[in-house]
Amino acid sequence: MARAPRPPSSTQYEAIVVAAAAQMAGKAPLPDVEAAAAAAGVPGHVAKALFPSAEHLTIAVMEHALVLLVDAVTVATARAAAGDPVAQIRAMMHAVLDWAFDNVDASRLLLSLPALRFAESAMVERYNTAVYELARQFALKAQDEGRLDAGTDIEELLLTLRALVLGLTTLEAIEQTSVWAGGDDPRKALSAAVDGYVDLRFRPAAARG
């Protein structure tokens, strides 16, 4: 699998990636390196040195989106109630939804066919693993604190958690949320679905005397 080379100029690199993301958001199956360079105001030979092929540029576009998404999850988790693993899991799930609403094009790109071509790349696996391990840590802590049944299969829990968030963000990406939300505000409806899932799977924190 090709890997995007490190940029000699981070400004030029990011400008090309942003222009390529705009191309892909416009339904282009793969970005055009020369067109992205022109849109970014970067000389063609510089762009070709950074991204020898459309595949290299596609991977860079995906990584840029994943970095923004993981950053959003990390910030939201840090802002959740310290020491409360359920609040942190809830914050993680809400962060993904909020990011999808606030970054519509990037969210759709991560669900697109070009993105799926590279879903098994080491880069994607690295980000997925980082988020998975964070969620697993919180789930295990919740179980230790008695807020999750002792017999709960943590891997199954995380799988359903991921499937729910992926399904909800996909509904919004294909503009079908309003159909399934009964006319309610899409963002509010999906947020309520997340809260309902968390409340169903986890117990409230024990009252402190």
XYZ file of N, CA and C in Angstrom:
627
model
N 0.848 -1.193 0.000
C 0.000 0.000 0.000
C 0.881 1.241 0.000
N 0.604 2.154 -0.905
C 1.393 3.379 -0.990
C 1.183 4.228 0.249
N 2.213 4.948 0.631
C 2.111 5.851 1.772
C 2.476 7.255 1.310
N 1.700 8.238 1.738
C 1.969 9.614 1.336
C 3.300 10.061 1.918
N 4.202 10.620 1.100
C 5.501 11.057 1.607
C 5.373 12.264 2.514
N 6.350 12.459 3.370
C 6.334 13.616 4.252
C 6.527 14.886 3.436
N 5.787 15.926 3.723
C 5.837 17.140 2.905
C 7.036 18.030 3.211
N 7.647 18.616 2.159
C 8.699 19.596 2.399
C 8.106 20.900 2.919
N 6.837 21.150 2.604
C 6.147 22.346 3.080
C 4.777 21.925 3.581
N 4.559 22.041 4.898
C 3.280 21.608 5.454
C 2.129 22.466 4.929
N 2.408 23.740 4.633
C 1.361 24.621 4.113
C 0.913 24.171 2.728
N 1.867 23.883 1.850
C 1.527 23.408 0.512
C 0.844 22.047 0.581
N 1.360 21.195 1.432
C 0.807 19.850 1.604
C -0.670 19.930 1.995
N -0.960 20.713 3.034
C -2.335 20.800 3.519
C -3.247 21.475 2.497
N -2.731 22.475 1.790
C -3.547 23.164 0.784
C -3.979 22.202 -0.317
N -3.068 21.338 -0.741
C -3.404 20.359 -1.782
C -4.410 19.345 -1.249
N -4.205 18.897 -0.012
C -5.123 17.921 0.594
C -6.528 18.498 0.705
N -6.632 19.742 1.137
C -7.944 20.390 1.265
C -8.611 20.516 -0.104
N -7.836 20.890 -1.121
C -8.390 21.008 -2.474
C -8.837 19.648 -2.997
N -8.069 18.613 -2.702
C -8.433 17.260 -3.135
C -9.695 16.785 -2.426
N -9.822 17.126 -1.148
C -11.026 16.750 -0.400
C -12.258 17.397 -1.019
N -12.104 18.635 -1.467
C -13.222 19.326 -2.121
C -13.592 18.622 -3.425
N -12.586 18.153 -4.160
C -12.859 17.390 -5.387
C -13.672 16.140 -5.073
N -13.222 15.405 -4.056
C -13.875 14.143 -3.719
C -15.271 14.374 -3.157
N -15.444 15.480 -2.438
C -16.774 15.816 -1.932
C -17.719 16.129 -3.086
N -17.136 16.556 -4.202
C -17.926 16.827 -5.394
C -18.177 15.587 -6.224
N -17.996 14.415 -5.598
C -18.299 13.106 -6.194
C -17.216 12.585 -7.133
N -16.039 13.213 -7.146
C -14.951 12.657 -7.944
C -14.506 11.349 -7.296
N -14.380 10.253 -8.055
C -14.015 8.968 -7.456
C -12.645 8.995 -6.799
N -11.697 9.672 -7.447
C -10.363 9.866 -6.886
C -9.930 11.289 -7.224
N -9.101 11.896 -6.386
C -8.678 13.271 -6.672
C -7.701 13.330 -7.841
N -7.688 14.458 -8.511
C -6.738 14.716 -9.592
C -5.615 15.568 -9.003
N -4.406 15.030 -8.984
C -3.287 15.712 -8.329
C -3.030 17.083 -8.945
N -2.996 17.163 -10.270
C -2.697 18.435 -10.933
C -3.804 19.459 -10.693
N -5.056 19.014 -10.743
C -6.170 19.938 -10.513
C -6.173 20.433 -9.070
N -5.867 19.538 -8.133
C -5.811 19.937 -6.723
C -4.688 20.941 -6.501
N -3.559 20.716 -7.164
C -2.429 21.639 -7.037
C -2.796 23.013 -7.584
N -3.456 23.025 -8.735
C -3.859 24.297 -9.342
C -4.819 25.045 -8.423
N -5.782 24.320 -7.849
C -6.755 24.948 -6.952
C -6.082 25.479 -5.691
N -5.000 24.810 -5.278
C -4.292 25.216 -4.063
C -3.224 26.263 -4.336
N -2.970 26.549 -5.624
C -1.937 27.516 -5.966
C -0.535 26.988 -5.742
N -0.383 25.676 -5.895
C 0.918 25.031 -5.692
C 1.437 24.551 -7.050
N 2.701 24.783 -7.363
C 3.250 24.322 -8.646
C 3.053 22.820 -8.841
N 2.768 22.434 -10.073
C 2.497 21.035 -10.367
C 3.628 20.102 -9.999
N 4.882 20.535 -10.225
C 6.004 19.643 -9.928
C 6.155 19.420 -8.423
N 5.769 20.434 -7.634
C 5.812 20.275 -6.173
C 4.748 19.273 -5.740
N 3.554 19.400 -6.323
C 2.467 18.486 -5.988
C 2.828 17.051 -6.337
N 3.445 16.861 -7.499
C 3.818 15.513 -7.924
C 4.896 14.915 -7.021
N 5.760 15.775 -6.496
C 6.787 15.288 -5.572
C 6.159 14.839 -4.255
N 5.125 15.567 -3.844
C 4.433 15.223 -2.604
C 3.516 14.020 -2.781
N 2.812 13.995 -3.914
C 1.809 12.960 -4.174
C 2.032 12.391 -5.576
N 2.828 11.347 -5.698
C 3.130 10.784 -7.020
C 1.910 10.239 -7.762
N 0.844 9.929 -7.027
C -0.338 9.364 -7.674
C -1.599 9.790 -6.940
N -2.744 9.528 -7.585
C -4.036 9.819 -6.951
C -4.213 8.983 -5.691
N -3.630 7.797 -5.673
C -3.733 6.931 -4.495
C -3.039 7.569 -3.297
N -1.844 8.117 -3.516
C -1.132 8.797 -2.434
C -1.962 9.958 -1.887
N -2.569 10.705 -2.788
C -3.344 11.872 -2.372
C -4.624 11.448 -1.654
N -5.249 10.378 -2.102
C -6.453 9.876 -1.436
C -6.144 9.476 0.002
N -5.033 8.800 0.202
C -4.637 8.390 1.550
C -4.400 9.619 2.429
N -3.784 10.644 1.860
C -3.535 11.871 2.620
C -4.844 12.562 2.999
N -5.811 12.564 2.078
C -7.120 13.163 2.360
C -7.798 12.410 3.502
N -7.748 11.089 3.449
C -8.346 10.281 4.509
C -7.671 10.540 5.854
N -6.344 10.593 5.826
C -5.623 10.798 7.085
C -5.951 12.165 7.682
N -6.064 13.166 6.830
C -6.410 14.509 7.306
C -7.770 14.487 8.012
N -8.743 13.804 7.411
C -10.076 13.712 8.013
C -10.030 12.919 9.318
N -9.273 11.825 9.327
C -9.186 10.997 10.530
C -8.506 11.734 11.677
N -7.497 12.526 11.358
C -6.824 13.312 12.396
C -7.814 14.274 13.047
N -8.609 14.955 12.222
C -9.600 15.892 12.756
C -10.636 15.167 13.612
N -11.071 13.996 13.156
C -12.071 13.231 13.900
C -11.516 12.743 15.235
N -10.331 12.162 15.212
C -9.734 11.651 16.450
C -9.440 12.794 17.419
N -9.024 13.932 16.897
C -8.801 15.100 17.757
C -10.100 15.512 18.448
N -11.204 15.497 17.691
C -12.502 15.872 18.265
C -12.911 14.902 19.366
N -12.681 13.615 19.137
C -13.010 12.596 20.144
C -12.146 12.775 21.388
N -10.870 13.036 21.185
C -9.942 13.205 22.305
C -10.314 14.409 23.159
N -10.634 15.518 22.503
C -11.010 16.735 23.233
C -12.303 16.516 24.016
N -13.295 15.897 23.380
C -14.578 15.664 24.046
C -14.415 14.747 25.251
N -13.578 13.729 25.106
C -13.348 12.796 26.207
C -12.666 13.498 27.378
N -11.712 14.361 27.058
C -10.993 15.087 28.107
C -11.918 16.041 28.859
N -12.949 16.528 28.177
C -13.875 17.472 28.803
C -14.973 16.778 29.609
N -15.113 15.467 29.436
C -16.139 14.726 30.174
C -15.750 14.656 31.648
N -16.724 14.278 32.474
C -16.476 14.193 33.913
C -15.282 13.288 34.195
N -14.284 13.839 34.832
C -13.065 13.079 35.121
C -13.383 11.874 35.999
N -12.849 10.731 35.618
C -13.049 9.531 36.419
C -14.375 8.840 36.199
N -15.209 9.348 35.300
C -16.506 8.727 35.025
C -16.431 8.050 33.654
N -16.195 6.734 33.615
C -16.009 6.055 32.333
C -17.242 6.073 31.441
N -18.425 6.070 32.037
C -19.644 6.090 31.229
C -19.822 7.464 30.583
N -19.544 8.511 31.335
C -19.609 9.863 30.761
C -18.594 10.001 29.635
N -17.453 9.348 29.773
C -16.419 9.438 28.745
C -16.815 8.663 27.489
N -17.448 7.506 27.662
C -17.944 6.754 26.502
C -19.043 7.544 25.800
N -19.935 8.118 26.590
C -21.014 8.934 26.018
C -20.422 10.106 25.230
N -19.398 10.735 25.803
C -18.757 11.876 25.141
C -18.100 11.460 23.829
N -17.480 10.287 23.813
C -16.859 9.785 22.585
C -17.897 9.633 21.476
N -19.027 9.020 21.817
C -20.063 8.771 20.819
C -20.663 10.079 20.311
N -20.929 10.994 21.225
C -21.475 12.293 20.820
C -20.469 13.066 19.965
N -19.187 12.931 20.289
C -18.161 13.659 19.539
C -18.137 13.233 18.077
N -18.287 11.933 17.827
C -18.296 11.447 16.443
C -19.506 12.003 15.698
N -20.670 11.973 16.349
C -21.876 12.515 15.716
C -21.744 14.009 15.450
N -21.281 14.744 16.454
C -21.140 16.193 16.292
C -20.160 16.518 15.172
N -19.069 15.761 15.118
C -18.079 15.993 14.069
C -18.685 15.735 12.691
N -19.508 14.698 12.587
C -20.139 14.377 11.302
C -21.077 15.500 10.849
N -21.785 16.112 11.793
C -22.679 17.221 11.448
C -21.892 18.483 11.102
N -20.787 18.696 11.806
C -20.007 19.917 11.599
C -19.022 19.811 10.438
N -18.756 18.593 9.983
C -17.801 18.356 8.888
C -18.431 17.388 7.888
N -19.496 17.841 7.266
C -20.301 16.968 6.412
C -19.482 16.343 5.285
N -18.713 17.156 4.570
C -17.946 16.625 3.441
C -16.924 15.590 3.896
N -16.198 15.894 4.970
C -15.177 14.965 5.462
C -15.819 13.671 5.952
N -16.956 13.787 6.613
C -17.652 12.595 7.094
C -18.088 11.710 5.935
N -18.617 12.322 4.899
C -19.044 11.548 3.729
C -17.857 10.904 3.029
N -16.723 11.599 3.031
C -15.528 11.030 2.411
C -15.107 9.743 3.113
N -15.175 9.736 4.442
C -14.759 8.550 5.185
C -15.709 7.377 4.980
N -16.903 7.658 4.459
C -17.877 6.599 4.178
C -17.959 6.278 2.690
N -17.123 6.932 1.889
C -17.209 6.796 0.438
C -16.498 5.546 -0.070
N -16.788 5.176 -1.313
C -16.144 4.013 -1.921
C -14.627 4.178 -2.024
N -14.113 5.363 -2.422
C -12.653 5.516 -2.441
C -12.031 5.264 -1.073
N -12.702 5.735 -0.020
C -12.170 5.529 1.325
C -12.172 4.048 1.687
N -13.222 3.341 1.293
C -13.315 1.919 1.610
C -12.198 1.115 0.949
N -11.682 1.610 -0.165
C -10.573 0.926 -0.840
C -9.338 0.856 0.048
N -9.212 1.847 0.948
C -8.020 1.922 1.788
C -8.338 1.641 3.253
N -9.516 1.062 3.504
C -9.962 0.857 4.882
C -9.048 -0.078 5.668
N -8.320 -0.948 4.971
C -7.445 -1.887 5.662
C -5.992 -1.415 5.693
N -5.753 -0.179 5.314
C -4.381 0.325 5.321
C -3.883 0.474 6.754
N -2.570 0.469 6.913
C -1.971 0.592 8.243
C -2.354 1.908 8.895
N -2.483 2.957 8.088
C -2.828 4.268 8.628
C -4.222 4.252 9.251
N -5.200 3.698 8.534
C -6.565 3.635 9.057
C -6.616 2.739 10.289
N -5.912 1.629 10.230
C -5.887 0.706 11.369
C -5.315 1.381 12.609
N -4.321 2.227 12.420
C -3.695 2.911 13.552
C -4.701 3.802 14.276
N -5.471 4.570 13.519
C -6.455 5.458 14.142
C -7.609 4.663 14.754
N -8.070 3.643 14.053
C -9.146 2.812 14.595
C -8.728 2.152 15.901
N -7.507 1.650 15.932
C -7.008 0.980 17.130
C -6.910 1.945 18.303
N -6.475 3.167 18.037
C -6.342 4.158 19.106
C -7.696 4.447 19.757
N -8.727 4.633 18.933
C -10.064 4.926 19.468
C -10.643 3.693 20.152
N -10.431 2.520 19.549
C -10.934 1.272 20.133
C -10.345 1.047 21.520
N -9.042 1.214 21.654
C -8.391 0.964 22.938
C -8.864 1.949 24.001
N -9.126 3.175 23.598
C -9.636 4.166 24.544
C -11.024 3.761 25.036
N -11.896 3.369 24.104
C -13.245 2.941 24.478
C -13.194 1.676 25.337
N -12.306 0.769 25.002
C -12.178 -0.482 25.764
C -11.740 -0.199 27.200
N -10.826 0.721 27.354
C -10.352 1.109 28.685
C -11.510 1.639 29.534
N -12.343 2.493 28.944
C -13.479 3.056 29.676
C -14.507 1.970 30.007
N -14.762 1.066 29.059
C -15.749 0.008 29.284
C -15.303 -0.928 30.406
N -14.034 -1.282 30.414
C -13.516 -2.158 31.470
C -13.605 -1.481 32.840
N -13.335 -0.190 32.871
C -13.434 0.541 34.134
C -14.880 0.584 34.610
N -15.810 0.794 33.674
C -17.233 0.806 34.035
C -17.647 -0.550 34.593
N -17.128 -1.609 34.002
C -17.436 -2.958 34.486
C -16.865 -3.170 35.885
N -15.654 -2.719 36.110
C -15.026 -2.845 37.430
C -15.811 -2.086 38.497
N -16.433 -0.978 38.091
C -17.188 -0.152 39.041
C -18.625 -0.624 39.219
N -18.994 -1.724 38.554
C -20.337 -2.258 38.696
C -21.390 -1.540 37.876
N -20.970 -0.745 36.905
C -21.924 -0.007 36.078
C -22.252 -0.751 34.787
N -21.659 -1.927 34.679
C -21.879 -2.806 33.543
C -21.897 -4.220 34.098
N -22.827 -5.059 33.631
C -22.910 -6.425 34.142
C -21.558 -7.119 34.063
N -21.238 -7.880 35.108
C -19.948 -8.564 35.169
C -19.765 -9.529 34.003
N -20.866 -10.102 33.513
C -20.769 -11.068 32.424
C -20.793 -10.453 31.034
N -20.802 -9.135 30.950
C -20.855 -8.471 29.645
C -19.598 -8.761 28.830
N -19.799 -9.135 27.585
C -18.682 -9.341 26.655
C -18.252 -7.959 26.154
N -17.084 -7.506 26.574
C -16.632 -6.154 26.242
C -16.465 -5.969 24.736
N -15.943 -6.989 24.058
C -15.755 -6.872 22.607
C -17.098 -6.725 21.896
N -18.105 -7.480 22.372
C -19.448 -7.369 21.772
C -20.036 -5.989 22.040
N -19.817 -5.481 23.245
C -20.306 -4.150 23.594
C -19.700 -3.092 22.678
N -18.392 -3.163 22.492
C -17.712 -2.170 21.659
C -18.132 -2.293 20.195
N -18.398 -3.518 19.760
C -18.846 -3.722 18.382
C -20.203 -3.069 18.156
N -21.136 -3.267 19.093
C -22.458 -2.655 18.927
C -22.382 -1.138 19.064
N -21.501 -0.672 19.937
C -21.305 0.772 20.090
C -20.826 1.379 18.774
N -19.831 0.732 18.173
C -19.285 1.231 16.905
C -20.314 1.147 15.787
N -21.057 0.034 15.760
C -22.060 -0.141 14.714
C -23.152 0.920 14.819
N -23.542 1.245 16.050
C -24.574 2.266 16.240
C -24.098 3.621 15.729
N -22.909 4.025 16.142
C -22.398 5.335 15.725
C -22.196 5.382 14.214
N -21.661 4.300 13.652
C -21.462 4.251 12.203
C -22.798 4.336 11.473
N -23.792 3.600 11.979
C -25.108 3.631 11.349
C -25.752 5.000 11.418
N -25.634 5.660 12.562
C -26.243 6.982 12.720
C -25.561 8.021 11.827
N -24.234 7.976 11.767
C -23.539 8.941 10.909
C -23.819 8.663 9.434
N -24.001 7.398 9.090
C -24.336 7.058 7.705
C -25.730 7.569 7.349
N -26.674 7.432 8.275
C -28.022 7.965 8.039
C -27.964 9.449 7.701
N -27.153 10.179 8.449
C -27.046 11.612 8.201
C -26.324 11.881 6.885
N -25.291 11.088 6.596
C -24.520 11.286 5.370
C -25.377 11.091 4.123
N -26.329 10.153 4.191
C -27.192 9.904 3.030
C -28.518 10.652 3.147
N -28.573 11.563 4.131
C -29.719 12.456 4.314
C -31.033 11.701 4.518
N -30.966 10.669 5.364
C -32.159 9.883 5.662
C -32.595 9.998 7.121
N -31.886 10.826 7.899
C -32.208 10.933 9.318
C -33.639 11.385 9.551
N -34.078 12.400 8.824
C -35.413 12.952 9.054
C -36.502 11.916 8.798
N -36.254 10.997 7.869
C -37.240 9.953 7.573
C -37.441 9.055 8.785
N -36.329 8.687 9.429
C -36.389 7.755 10.551
C -36.594 8.452 11.886
N -36.435 9.760 11.911
C -36.595 10.499 13.169
C -37.996 11.070 13.326
N -38.878 10.747 12.395
C -40.256 11.204 12.510
C -40.417 12.705 12.416
N -39.515 13.350 11.676
C -39.625 14.790 11.499
C -38.916 15.606 12.553
N -38.348 14.946 13.566
C -37.618 15.683 14.597
C -36.325 16.260 14.030
N -35.745 17.194 14.764
C -34.454 17.752 14.369
C -33.434 16.618 14.285
N -32.777 16.431 13.124
C -31.869 15.292 12.942
C -30.775 15.189 14.002
N -30.143 16.300 14.294
C -29.042 16.270 15.265
C -29.550 15.866 16.646
N -30.674 16.421 17.030
C -31.251 16.110 18.337
C -31.706 14.648 18.389
N -32.270 14.159 17.296
C -32.761 12.780 17.261
C -31.618 11.775 17.378
N -30.530 12.011 16.653
C -29.400 11.084 16.712
C -28.703 11.160 18.065
N -28.652 12.346 18.628
C -28.066 12.506 19.958
C -28.876 11.735 20.994
N -30.198 11.786 20.858
C -31.070 11.055 21.784
C -30.882 9.549 21.636
N -30.628 9.094 20.408
C -30.398 7.665 20.176
C -29.135 7.200 20.902
N -28.101 8.029 20.868
C -26.861 7.705 21.578
C -27.117 7.629 23.079
N -27.813 8.623 23.613
C -28.093 8.635 25.050
C -28.939 7.429 25.455
N -29.901 7.070 24.608
C -30.740 5.917 24.909
C -29.929 4.633 24.975
N -28.983 4.492 24.062
C -28.131 3.299 24.051
C -27.261 3.241 25.309
N -26.629 4.356 25.639
C -25.749 4.386 26.816
C -26.549 4.113 28.085
N -27.727 4.716 28.199
C -28.559 4.513 29.390
C -29.047 3.068 29.490
N -29.234 2.421 28.346
C -29.698 1.032 28.331
C -28.595 0.071 28.760
N -27.373 0.335 28.336
C -26.280 -0.603 28.585
C -25.565 -0.390 29.919
N -25.581 0.840 30.430
C -24.816 1.134 31.643
C -25.726 1.576 32.788
N -25.296 1.298 34.008
C -26.030 1.731 35.191
C -25.555 3.119 35.609
N -26.438 3.876 36.276
C -26.017 5.189 36.788
C -24.939 5.012 37.855
N -24.174 6.055 38.075
C -23.156 6.005 39.127
C -23.844 5.904 40.479
N -23.260 5.128 41.380
C -23.831 4.978 42.715
C -23.776 6.307 43.452
N -24.850 6.603 44.165
C -24.891 7.851 44.932
C -23.855 7.800 46.049
N -23.194 8.895 46.255
C -22.180 8.967 47.314
C -22.793 9.584 48.561
N -22.569 8.929 49.683
C -23.137 9.424 50.922
C -22.306 10.507 51.557
